[in-house]
Coordinates of C-alpha atoms in Angstrom, one line a residue:
Chain R
M123 CA 215.6 19.8 133.4
E124 CA 215.8 23.4 134.0
N125 CA 216.1 24.1 130.2
E126 CA 213.3 21.8 129.6
N127 CA 211.3 23.7 132.1
F128 CA 212.3 27.0 130.5
N129 CA 211.4 25.7 127.1
S130 CA 208.0 24.6 128.3
V131 CA 207.4 28.1 129.8
D132 CA 208.4 29.8 126.6
K133 CA 206.0 27.5 124.7
Q134 CA 203.2 28.3 127.1
D135 CA 203.9 32.1 126.5
E136 CA 203.9 31.5 122.8
G137 CA 200.6 29.7 123.2
L138 CA 199.0 32.6 125.1
D139 CA 200.3 35.1 122.5
N140 CA 198.6 33.0 119.8
V141 CA 195.3 33.0 121.6
E142 CA 195.4 36.8 122.0
K143 CA 196.2 37.2 118.3
Q144 CA 193.3 34.8 117.3
E145 CA 190.9 36.8 119.5
E146 CA 192.1 40.1 118.0
A147 CA 191.7 38.7 114.5
L148 CA 188.2 37.4 115.3
Y149 CA 187.2 40.9 116.7
N150 CA 188.5 42.5 113.5
V151 CA 186.5 40.2 111.3
E152 CA 183.3 40.8 113.3
K153 CA 183.9 44.6 113.1
Q154 CA 184.4 44.4 109.3
D155 CA 181.2 42.4 109.0
E156 CA 179.3 45.0 111.0
E157 CA 180.6 47.8 108.8
Q158 CA 179.8 45.9 105.7
N159 CA 176.2 45.4 106.9
L160 CA 175.9 49.1 107.7
V161 CA 177.1 50.1 104.2
E162 CA 174.6 47.6 102.6
K163 CA 171.7 49.0 104.7
Q164 CA 172.6 52.5 103.8
E165 CA 172.7 51.6 100.1
E166 CA 169.3 49.9 100.5
T167 CA 167.8 53.0 102.2
N168 CA 169.1 55.3 99.6
G169 CA 167.6 53.3 96.8
A170 CA 164.3 52.3 98.4
E171 CA 160.9 54.1 98.2
S172 CA 159.6 55.9 101.3
P173 CA 156.2 54.8 102.7
E174 CA 154.6 57.9 101.0
G175 CA 155.9 56.6 97.7
T176 CA 158.7 59.1 97.0
T177 CA 162.3 58.1 96.5
I178 CA 164.8 59.7 98.7
I179 CA 167.8 61.0 96.7
T180 CA 170.8 62.5 98.5
D181 CA 173.9 64.1 97.1
E182 CA 175.8 64.1 100.3
P183 CA 178.7 61.7 100.7
I184 CA 178.0 58.7 102.7
T185 CA 179.9 58.8 106.0
E186 CA 179.9 56.2 108.7
E187 CA 178.5 58.2 111.6
P188 CA 175.5 59.9 109.9
L189 CA 174.9 56.7 108.1
K190 CA 174.4 54.9 111.4
Q191 CA 172.1 57.5 112.7
E192 CA 169.9 57.7 109.5
T193 CA 169.8 53.9 109.3
V194 CA 168.6 53.7 112.9
F195 CA 165.9 56.4 112.2
T196 CA 164.6 54.8 109.1
A197 CA 164.6 51.4 110.7
T198 CA 162.5 52.5 113.6
A199 CA 160.0 55.0 111.9
E200 CA 158.8 52.9 109.0
P201 CA 157.2 50.1 111.0
Q202 CA 155.4 52.7 113.2
K203 CA 153.6 54.3 110.2
R204 CA 152.6 50.9 108.8
S205 CA 151.1 49.9 112.2
I206 CA 148.6 52.8 112.0
F207 CA 147.4 52.8 108.4
K208 CA 148.0 49.3 107.1
T209 CA 146.3 47.5 109.9
F210 CA 142.8 46.1 109.7
F211 CA 141.5 48.5 112.3
G212 CA 143.1 51.4 110.5
K213 CA 141.4 50.5 107.3
M214 CA 138.1 50.0 109.1
L215 CA 138.5 53.5 110.8
K216 CA 139.1 55.1 107.4
L217 CA 136.0 53.3 106.0
I218 CA 133.8 54.4 109.0
I219 CA 134.9 58.0 108.6
L220 CA 134.1 58.0 104.9
L221 CA 130.7 56.4 105.4
L222 CA 130.0 58.9 108.2
L223 CA 130.8 61.8 105.9
L224 CA 128.6 60.3 103.2
F225 CA 125.7 59.8 105.6
L226 CA 126.0 63.4 106.9
S227 CA 126.1 64.8 103.4
I228 CA 123.0 62.9 102.5
V229 CA 120.9 63.4 105.6
Y230 CA 121.9 66.7 107.1
L231 CA 123.7 68.7 104.5
P232 CA 120.7 69.3 102.2
S233 CA 118.7 70.9 104.9
I234 CA 121.6 73.1 105.9
L235 CA 122.2 74.1 102.3
Q236 CA 118.5 74.7 101.8
S237 CA 118.2 77.1 104.7
I238 CA 121.1 79.1 103.3
A239 CA 120.1 78.9 99.6
I240 CA 116.4 79.6 99.9
P241 CA 116.6 83.2 101.3
L242 CA 119.5 83.9 99.0
S243 CA 117.6 82.8 96.0
T244 CA 114.6 85.1 96.5
Y245 CA 113.7 87.2 93.6
R246 CA 113.8 91.0 94.0
H247 CA 113.3 92.8 90.7
V248 CA 113.6 96.4 92.1
E249 CA 115.2 97.5 95.3
G250 CA 113.6 100.8 96.4
K251 CA 115.7 103.5 98.0
D252 CA 113.1 106.3 98.5
A253 CA 112.8 106.8 102.2
A254 CA 109.7 109.0 101.8
E255 CA 107.9 106.3 99.8
L256 CA 108.8 103.7 102.3
A257 CA 107.5 105.7 105.2
E258 CA 104.3 106.4 103.4
S259 CA 103.8 102.8 102.5
R260 CA 104.5 101.8 106.1
E261 CA 101.9 104.3 107.4
I262 CA 99.3 103.0 104.9
L263 CA 99.9 99.4 106.0
E264 CA 99.8 100.3 109.7
K265 CA 96.5 102.1 109.3
S266 CA 94.9 99.2 107.4
I267 CA 96.2 96.8 110.1
S268 CA 94.6 98.7 112.9
K269 CA 91.3 99.0 110.9
L270 CA 91.3 95.2 110.4
D271 CA 92.0 94.7 114.1
K272 CA 88.9 96.7 114.9
E273 CA 86.8 94.7 112.4
L274 CA 88.0 91.4 113.9
N275 CA 87.3 92.6 117.5
D276 CA 83.8 93.6 116.5
L277 CA 83.1 90.0 115.5
I278 CA 83.4 88.8 119.1
P279 CA 80.0 89.0 120.8
E280 CA 79.9 91.5 123.8
D281 CA 77.1 89.6 125.4
C282 CA 77.3 86.1 126.9
Y283 CA 77.6 83.3 124.4
M284 CA 78.1 79.5 124.6
I285 CA 80.6 77.2 122.9
I286 CA 79.8 73.5 122.8
N287 CA 82.4 70.9 121.9
S288 CA 80.4 67.9 120.6
T289 CA 83.5 65.6 120.4
D290 CA 84.7 66.0 124.0
N291 CA 81.2 66.9 125.3
V292 CA 82.2 70.0 127.2
F293 CA 80.7 73.5 127.1
T294 CA 82.1 77.0 127.8
L295 CA 80.1 80.0 128.7
K296 CA 81.9 83.2 127.7
R297 CA 81.4 86.9 127.8
G298 CA 83.7 88.7 125.4
K299 CA 87.0 87.0 125.9
E300 CA 86.3 86.2 129.5
I301 CA 85.2 82.6 130.6
V302 CA 82.1 82.6 132.8
R303 CA 81.6 78.8 133.2
I304 CA 83.0 75.5 131.9
G305 CA 81.2 72.2 132.4
R306 CA 80.3 68.8 131.0
C307 CA 77.4 68.2 128.6
S308 CA 76.0 65.5 126.4
T309 CA 75.5 65.8 122.7
G310 CA 74.3 63.7 119.7
S311 CA 75.2 60.0 119.6
N312 CA 75.9 60.0 115.9
S313 CA 73.7 57.0 115.5
L314 CA 71.5 56.3 112.6
L315 CA 68.1 54.7 113.3
E316 CA 66.6 52.8 110.4
S317 CA 62.9 51.9 110.4
D318 CA 61.6 49.0 108.2
K319 CA 58.2 50.7 108.0
K320 CA 58.2 53.4 105.2
Q321 CA 62.0 53.1 105.1
K322 CA 62.6 56.1 107.3
K323 CA 65.9 57.1 108.7
W324 CA 67.0 59.5 111.5
L325 CA 70.5 60.6 112.3
F326 CA 71.0 61.7 115.9
K327 CA 73.6 64.3 115.5
T328 CA 74.2 67.7 117.0
P329 CA 74.5 70.2 114.1
K330 CA 77.8 72.1 114.0
G331 CA 77.9 75.9 113.3
V332 CA 76.4 79.0 114.9
R333 CA 72.9 79.1 116.2
T334 CA 71.0 81.7 118.2
V335 CA 68.7 81.2 121.2
K336 CA 65.2 81.5 119.7
S337 CA 63.3 81.3 122.9
K338 CA 63.6 80.3 126.6
K339 CA 61.3 78.1 128.5
T340 CA 60.8 77.1 132.1
D341 CA 59.4 73.7 133.1
P342 CA 59.4 72.6 129.5
V343 CA 57.2 69.8 128.2
W344 CA 58.7 67.4 125.7
T345 CA 56.7 66.8 122.6
K346 CA 57.8 63.4 121.6
P347 CA 58.6 63.1 117.9
D348 CA 58.0 59.9 115.8
W349 CA 61.4 58.4 116.3
A350 CA 60.9 58.4 120.1
F351 CA 58.1 55.8 119.6
I352 CA 59.9 53.9 116.9
E353 CA 63.0 53.6 119.0
E354 CA 61.0 52.0 121.8
G355 CA 59.2 49.6 119.5
L356 CA 55.9 51.4 120.0
P357 CA 53.3 52.4 117.4
V358 CA 53.4 56.1 116.4
P359 CA 50.4 57.9 117.8
G360 CA 48.6 60.9 116.2
P361 CA 50.1 64.4 116.5
T362 CA 47.7 65.5 119.3
S363 CA 47.8 62.2 121.2
P364 CA 48.4 62.7 125.0
S365 CA 51.2 60.1 124.8
R366 CA 53.2 62.7 122.7
F367 CA 53.6 65.0 125.7
E368 CA 56.0 64.2 128.5
E369 CA 56.7 66.4 131.6
G370 CA 59.8 66.6 133.7
V371 CA 62.3 64.8 131.4
L372 CA 63.9 68.1 130.1
G373 CA 64.7 69.5 133.5
D374 CA 63.7 73.0 134.8
Y375 CA 64.7 75.0 131.7
A376 CA 65.1 74.8 128.0
L377 CA 66.7 77.1 125.5
V378 CA 65.3 76.5 122.0
L379 CA 67.9 76.6 119.1
G380 CA 65.5 75.9 116.2
D381 CA 64.9 72.9 114.0
G382 CA 63.9 70.8 117.0
Y383 CA 67.2 71.3 118.8
M384 CA 67.4 72.5 122.4
I385 CA 69.7 73.0 125.4
H386 CA 67.9 71.3 128.3
G387 CA 68.3 69.3 131.5
T388 CA 68.2 65.6 131.9
I389 CA 67.2 62.8 134.2
W390 CA 70.2 60.8 132.9
Q391 CA 72.9 62.9 134.6
R392 CA 75.3 60.0 134.9
Y393 CA 75.7 60.0 131.1
L394 CA 76.9 63.6 131.0
G395 CA 80.2 63.8 129.1
L396 CA 79.1 61.1 126.7
S397 CA 77.6 61.4 123.2
V398 CA 74.1 59.9 124.0
T399 CA 71.5 62.4 122.9
H400 CA 69.2 62.5 119.9
G401 CA 70.9 65.9 118.9
C402 CA 69.9 68.2 121.8
V403 CA 72.4 69.4 124.3
R404 CA 71.9 68.1 127.8
L405 CA 73.4 69.8 130.9
N406 CA 73.2 69.2 134.6
D407 CA 70.8 71.2 136.8
A408 CA 73.3 73.8 138.1
D409 CA 74.9 74.4 134.7
L410 CA 71.5 74.6 133.0
E411 CA 70.4 77.3 135.5
A412 CA 73.6 79.3 134.9
V413 CA 73.2 79.0 131.1
Y414 CA 69.6 80.0 131.3
K415 CA 70.3 83.1 133.4
N416 CA 73.3 84.3 131.2
L417 CA 72.0 83.6 127.7
N418 CA 69.2 85.7 126.4
K419 CA 67.0 85.4 123.3
G420 CA 69.3 86.1 120.4
S421 CA 72.5 85.0 122.2
K422 CA 74.9 83.0 120.1
V423 CA 75.6 79.3 120.6
F424 CA 78.7 78.0 118.7
I425 CA 78.7 74.3 118.2
Y426 CA 81.6 72.3 116.9
Chain P
M81 CA 143.9 49.0 91.9
K82 CA 144.7 52.4 93.0
A83 CA 143.2 54.0 89.8
I84 CA 140.0 52.0 90.4
R85 CA 139.8 53.3 93.9
V86 CA 140.3 56.9 92.8
F87 CA 137.7 56.5 90.0
L88 CA 135.2 55.1 92.6
Y89 CA 135.8 58.0 94.9
I90 CA 135.2 60.4 92.0
I91 CA 132.0 58.6 91.0
I92 CA 130.7 58.7 94.6
G93 CA 131.7 62.4 94.9
V94 CA 129.9 63.4 91.8
A95 CA 126.8 61.4 92.8
V96 CA 126.7 63.1 96.2
L97 CA 127.2 66.5 94.6
Y98 CA 124.3 65.8 92.1
Y99 CA 122.1 64.6 94.9
L100 CA 122.8 67.8 97.0
A101 CA 122.2 70.0 93.9
A102 CA 118.9 68.3 93.3
R103 CA 117.8 68.5 97.0
V104 CA 118.7 72.2 97.2
N105 CA 117.3 73.1 93.8
A106 CA 113.8 71.5 94.5
P107 CA 112.7 74.0 97.3
I108 CA 114.3 76.9 95.5
H109 CA 112.4 76.1 92.4
K110 CA 109.2 75.8 94.5
A111 CA 109.8 79.2 96.2
Q112 CA 110.4 80.8 92.8
E113 CA 107.2 79.2 91.6
L114 CA 105.3 80.7 94.5
N115 CA 106.9 84.1 94.0
Q116 CA 106.0 84.0 90.3
I117 CA 102.3 83.8 91.3
A118 CA 102.6 87.5 92.1
T119 CA 105.4 88.6 89.8
S120 CA 103.8 87.1 86.7
D121 CA 100.7 89.3 87.3
T122 CA 101.9 92.7 86.1
S123 CA 98.8 94.6 87.2
Y124 CA 99.1 93.1 90.7
I125 CA 102.7 94.0 90.9
K126 CA 101.9 97.5 89.7
K127 CA 99.2 97.9 92.3
Y128 CA 101.5 96.7 95.1
S129 CA 104.8 98.1 93.8
A130 CA 105.8 99.5 97.2
I131 CA 105.7 96.1 99.0
A132 CA 107.6 94.6 96.1
K133 CA 110.3 97.2 96.3
Y134 CA 110.9 97.5 100.1
K135 CA 112.0 94.4 101.9
E136 CA 111.4 96.3 105.2
L137 CA 107.6 96.1 104.6
L138 CA 107.5 92.3 104.7
P139 CA 106.7 92.0 108.5
L140 CA 103.8 94.5 108.0
V141 CA 102.6 92.6 105.0
K142 CA 102.5 89.4 107.0
E143 CA 100.6 91.2 109.8
K144 CA 98.0 92.5 107.3
A145 CA 97.7 89.2 105.4
Y146 CA 96.6 87.0 108.3
R147 CA 94.1 89.6 109.5
E148 CA 92.6 89.8 106.1
A149 CA 92.5 86.1 105.8
Q150 CA 90.8 85.8 109.2
L151 CA 88.2 88.4 108.2
Y152 CA 87.6 86.6 104.9
M153 CA 87.1 83.3 106.8
S154 CA 84.7 84.9 109.3
K155 CA 82.3 85.5 106.4
N156 CA 82.0 81.8 105.9
D157 CA 79.5 79.8 107.9
S158 CA 81.8 76.9 108.5
I159 CA 84.5 76.3 111.0
G160 CA 88.1 77.2 110.0
M161 CA 91.5 76.8 111.5
V162 CA 94.1 79.4 112.4
I163 CA 97.6 78.1 112.9
N164 CA 99.6 80.6 114.9
F165 CA 103.3 79.9 114.7
R166 CA 104.1 82.8 117.0
D167 CA 102.5 81.4 120.1
S168 CA 102.5 77.8 119.0
S169 CA 98.7 77.3 118.9
A170 CA 96.0 75.9 116.7
N171 CA 92.7 77.7 116.9
L172 CA 89.3 76.8 115.6
M173 CA 87.4 79.9 114.4
L174 CA 83.7 80.2 113.7
K175 CA 82.4 83.6 112.5
G176 CA 85.5 85.3 113.8
V177 CA 85.2 83.8 117.3
C178 CA 87.9 81.5 118.6
I179 CA 86.0 78.4 119.8
Q180 CA 88.9 76.3 120.7
T181 CA 92.6 76.9 121.3
S182 CA 95.0 73.9 121.3
K183 CA 98.6 74.2 122.3
L184 CA 101.0 72.8 119.8
V185 CA 103.4 70.4 121.4
D186 CA 105.8 70.9 118.5
F187 CA 105.7 72.1 114.9
K188 CA 107.9 71.9 111.9
K189 CA 107.5 74.5 109.2
D190 CA 109.1 74.2 105.8
K191 CA 112.0 76.5 105.1
I192 CA 110.4 77.4 101.8
F193 CA 108.1 79.9 103.6
D194 CA 111.2 82.0 104.4
G195 CA 111.8 82.4 100.7
V196 CA 108.3 83.8 99.9
E197 CA 108.5 87.5 99.1
A198 CA 106.1 90.2 100.2
P199 CA 103.9 90.4 97.0
A200 CA 103.5 86.6 96.8
F201 CA 103.0 86.4 100.5
R202 CA 100.2 88.9 100.2
K203 CA 98.6 87.1 97.3
I204 CA 98.8 83.6 98.9
F205 CA 98.2 84.2 102.6
S206 CA 95.7 87.2 102.6
K207 CA 93.0 84.6 101.9
P208 CA 92.4 81.3 103.7
L209 CA 94.0 78.3 102.1
H210 CA 91.4 75.8 101.0
N211 CA 91.6 72.1 101.7
I212 CA 91.7 70.1 98.5
D213 CA 92.0 66.6 99.9
E214 CA 92.4 65.0 103.3
F215 CA 93.2 61.7 104.9
S216 CA 92.9 60.5 108.5
T217 CA 93.5 57.4 110.5
F218 CA 90.1 57.7 112.3
A219 CA 86.6 58.4 111.3
K220 CA 85.4 62.0 110.9
V221 CA 81.9 61.1 112.1
P222 CA 81.7 57.7 113.8
I223 CA 78.2 56.8 112.9
I224 CA 76.5 53.8 114.5
I225 CA 73.7 52.2 112.6
K226 CA 70.7 50.9 114.6
K227 CA 67.7 48.9 113.3
A228 CA 64.4 50.0 114.7
P229 CA 62.9 47.3 117.0
K230 CA 59.8 45.5 115.9
D231 CA 58.1 45.7 119.4
T232 CA 58.8 46.7 123.0
I233 CA 60.3 43.3 123.9
E234 CA 62.9 43.6 121.1
A235 CA 63.6 47.2 122.2
M236 CA 64.2 46.0 125.8
R237 CA 66.6 43.4 124.5
M238 CA 68.4 46.0 122.3
A239 CA 68.9 48.5 125.1
T240 CA 72.5 48.9 126.0
L241 CA 74.4 51.2 128.3
P242 CA 76.1 54.0 126.5
V243 CA 79.9 53.7 126.3
E244 CA 82.6 56.0 125.2
P245 CA 83.6 55.5 121.6
P246 CA 87.0 53.8 121.0
I247 CA 90.0 56.1 120.9
D248 CA 91.7 55.6 117.6
P249 CA 95.3 56.8 116.9
A250 CA 95.1 60.4 115.5
Y251 CA 97.0 61.2 112.4
V252 CA 95.7 63.6 109.8
K253 CA 97.0 64.9 106.4
Y254 CA 95.5 67.8 104.6
D255 CA 96.5 68.8 101.0
L256 CA 96.0 72.5 100.7
E257 CA 96.2 74.9 97.8
Y258 CA 99.6 75.8 96.2
G259 CA 100.7 72.2 96.9
I260 CA 101.1 72.8 100.6
K261 CA 100.8 69.8 102.9
L262 CA 99.6 70.1 106.5
L263 CA 100.0 67.2 108.9
M264 CA 98.5 66.9 112.4
I265 CA 100.0 64.1 114.4
Q266 CA 99.4 63.0 118.0
D267 CA 102.3 63.6 120.4
S268 CA 102.6 60.2 122.0
C269 CA 102.4 56.6 120.9
D270 CA 101.7 54.3 123.8
T271 CA 100.0 51.2 122.5
P272 CA 101.2 48.7 119.9
E273 CA 98.1 49.5 117.8
E274 CA 99.1 53.2 117.8
L275 CA 102.6 52.3 116.8
V276 CA 101.3 50.3 113.8
V277 CA 99.0 53.1 112.7
E278 CA 101.8 55.7 113.1
N279 CA 104.2 53.5 111.0
M280 CA 101.6 53.1 108.3
F281 CA 101.0 56.9 108.2
K282 CA 104.7 57.6 108.2
T283 CA 105.3 55.0 105.4
E284 CA 102.7 56.7 103.3
L285 CA 104.4 60.1 103.8
R286 CA 107.9 58.6 103.2
K287 CA 106.6 57.2 99.9
Q288 CA 105.4 60.6 98.8
K289 CA 108.7 62.2 99.9
S290 CA 110.8 59.6 98.0
D291 CA 108.6 60.2 94.9
D292 CA 109.4 63.9 95.2
L293 CA 113.1 63.1 95.6
V294 CA 113.1 60.8 92.6
S295 CA 111.3 63.5 90.6
S296 CA 113.9 66.1 91.6
L297 CA 116.8 63.8 90.8
V298 CA 115.3 62.8 87.4
N299 CA 114.1 66.3 86.4
I300 CA 116.5 68.7 88.1
G301 CA 115.3 71.7 86.0
N302 CA 111.6 71.3 87.1
P303 CA 111.7 69.3 90.3
K304 CA 108.6 68.4 92.3
Y305 CA 108.6 69.7 95.9
T306 CA 105.8 69.6 98.5
P307 CA 106.2 72.3 101.3
T308 CA 105.1 70.6 104.5
I309 CA 103.9 71.8 107.9
V310 CA 103.8 69.3 110.7
L311 CA 101.8 70.1 113.8
T312 CA 102.2 67.9 116.9
L313 CA 99.3 68.0 119.3
S314 CA 97.7 65.8 121.9
G315 CA 95.6 63.0 120.4
K316 CA 92.5 64.5 121.9
D317 CA 93.1 67.8 120.2
V318 CA 93.8 66.2 116.8
R319 CA 90.5 64.3 117.0
S320 CA 88.4 67.3 118.1
I321 CA 89.9 69.6 115.5
Y322 CA 89.5 67.1 112.6
R323 CA 86.0 66.3 113.6
A324 CA 85.1 70.0 114.0
L325 CA 86.4 71.0 110.6
P326 CA 84.2 70.5 107.5
E327 CA 85.4 68.4 104.6
K328 CA 86.5 71.5 102.6
A329 CA 88.0 73.5 105.5
D330 CA 89.8 76.8 105.4
F331 CA 93.2 77.4 107.0
V332 CA 94.9 80.6 108.0
M333 CA 98.5 80.8 109.0
I334 CA 100.1 83.4 111.2
F335 CA 103.9 83.3 110.5
E336 CA 106.6 84.8 112.6
K337 CA 107.3 88.5 111.9

């Protein structure tokens, strides 16, 4: 029994030894497989193209340790590069950058290049180097400039003058370059009155240009022209008819500008600032008085 | 596939380079054309040899030129305009007297004027530039036609209270001598109507610009180019300037020193 027992123990020991051997053999096979895989990968890496399209050729002998390191490096770096440039967003980014460059070169670059090229391209047939000639020319130019300045200054009236803006219906009274008074006025309505009788036409427009004050009147009487009757649907009276003369409608003063045009007052002061007249310039009472006092016979009136 | 892509890139690159060359060449050619107005006149160049020789005299030439132009304009009976780029103002002048000064909200001056040399500058800008043609988005003289009434009853019926005229969007284009274009545009666009008019005006300008561009692309040796000055003013100022100026108005420009 004891022998039988001993035999069974020996068998058990033998069985354990066999298991250990099997495990060791399995480990060795796995290790060999791993090494084989590594060698295969190394071979693949050596023969494959890099992402940039160049073939890596190495003369160094292939060893196990460096092989493992290189294999690990190649295996991790390659997918990273692909993720940036080969993705949809990467391609889109490249396209956007290209289009942006194209847009900038079409829109902004020409004007930048023009600003550089135009001054550089200017033609200069002779470049002078005579300092005396330059100084002399400079002096001549400076003298002629000061002479021209004097001539231009002489054009500005020293006395009071009036400027009338017929678009905005404002006037400015000036003495030299100094402003004396600014105010509202009324100028021509730019309306054209057409009469069936005799096919006559009148354009109620304030004439633009320079005029001079021909005469000054106090308590002026308006001599009504033909159009004043036609406009009201009335028959035109004779030239000396009393209905031609109307008092009080032109205010206290009138400054005659010629050709039937005047600067005068008005009973329609609420229309000042509007283009409503038949060509004359209407002012309010206070402005009219100031203009009357400051402008003399011969004073200039600039109308635009 | 890769070869096609490279070929496409080369084609685009060459097209862009050609476009840039045409765009740069057009104003250079125009500047040379303006300079030749003086250099082709040998007697003129002989007379003003010093200003042709010394680059340092150009600021003084500019100073003299605009004064001479203003004086020349003062001899005319009609209203003229002085555009002062130094203090950003547009001035209406009549007989040498400044009758209105409008502040420029903004202005754009063509770079070509930097390429004009002293002799040409003297020849071109020492006299006012005449207006050859003009276009505006509003009437110069808004005339209202009225029929005379037959009797007092009809006159009473026709009588209406005076109202301010409608304010139209203000955009003006002047075609001046030497192929220079002057634009006056209002500074703001508040109503839909103003926007429509502004777009129409800008479309017209874009059309002219694209015509010039096509011309410079097709004919690179002799391209067409229109030097342009754009003045931005208040709508009120644009209207009053345009209505004040006669149909064949004169323009004087005061450039930076």
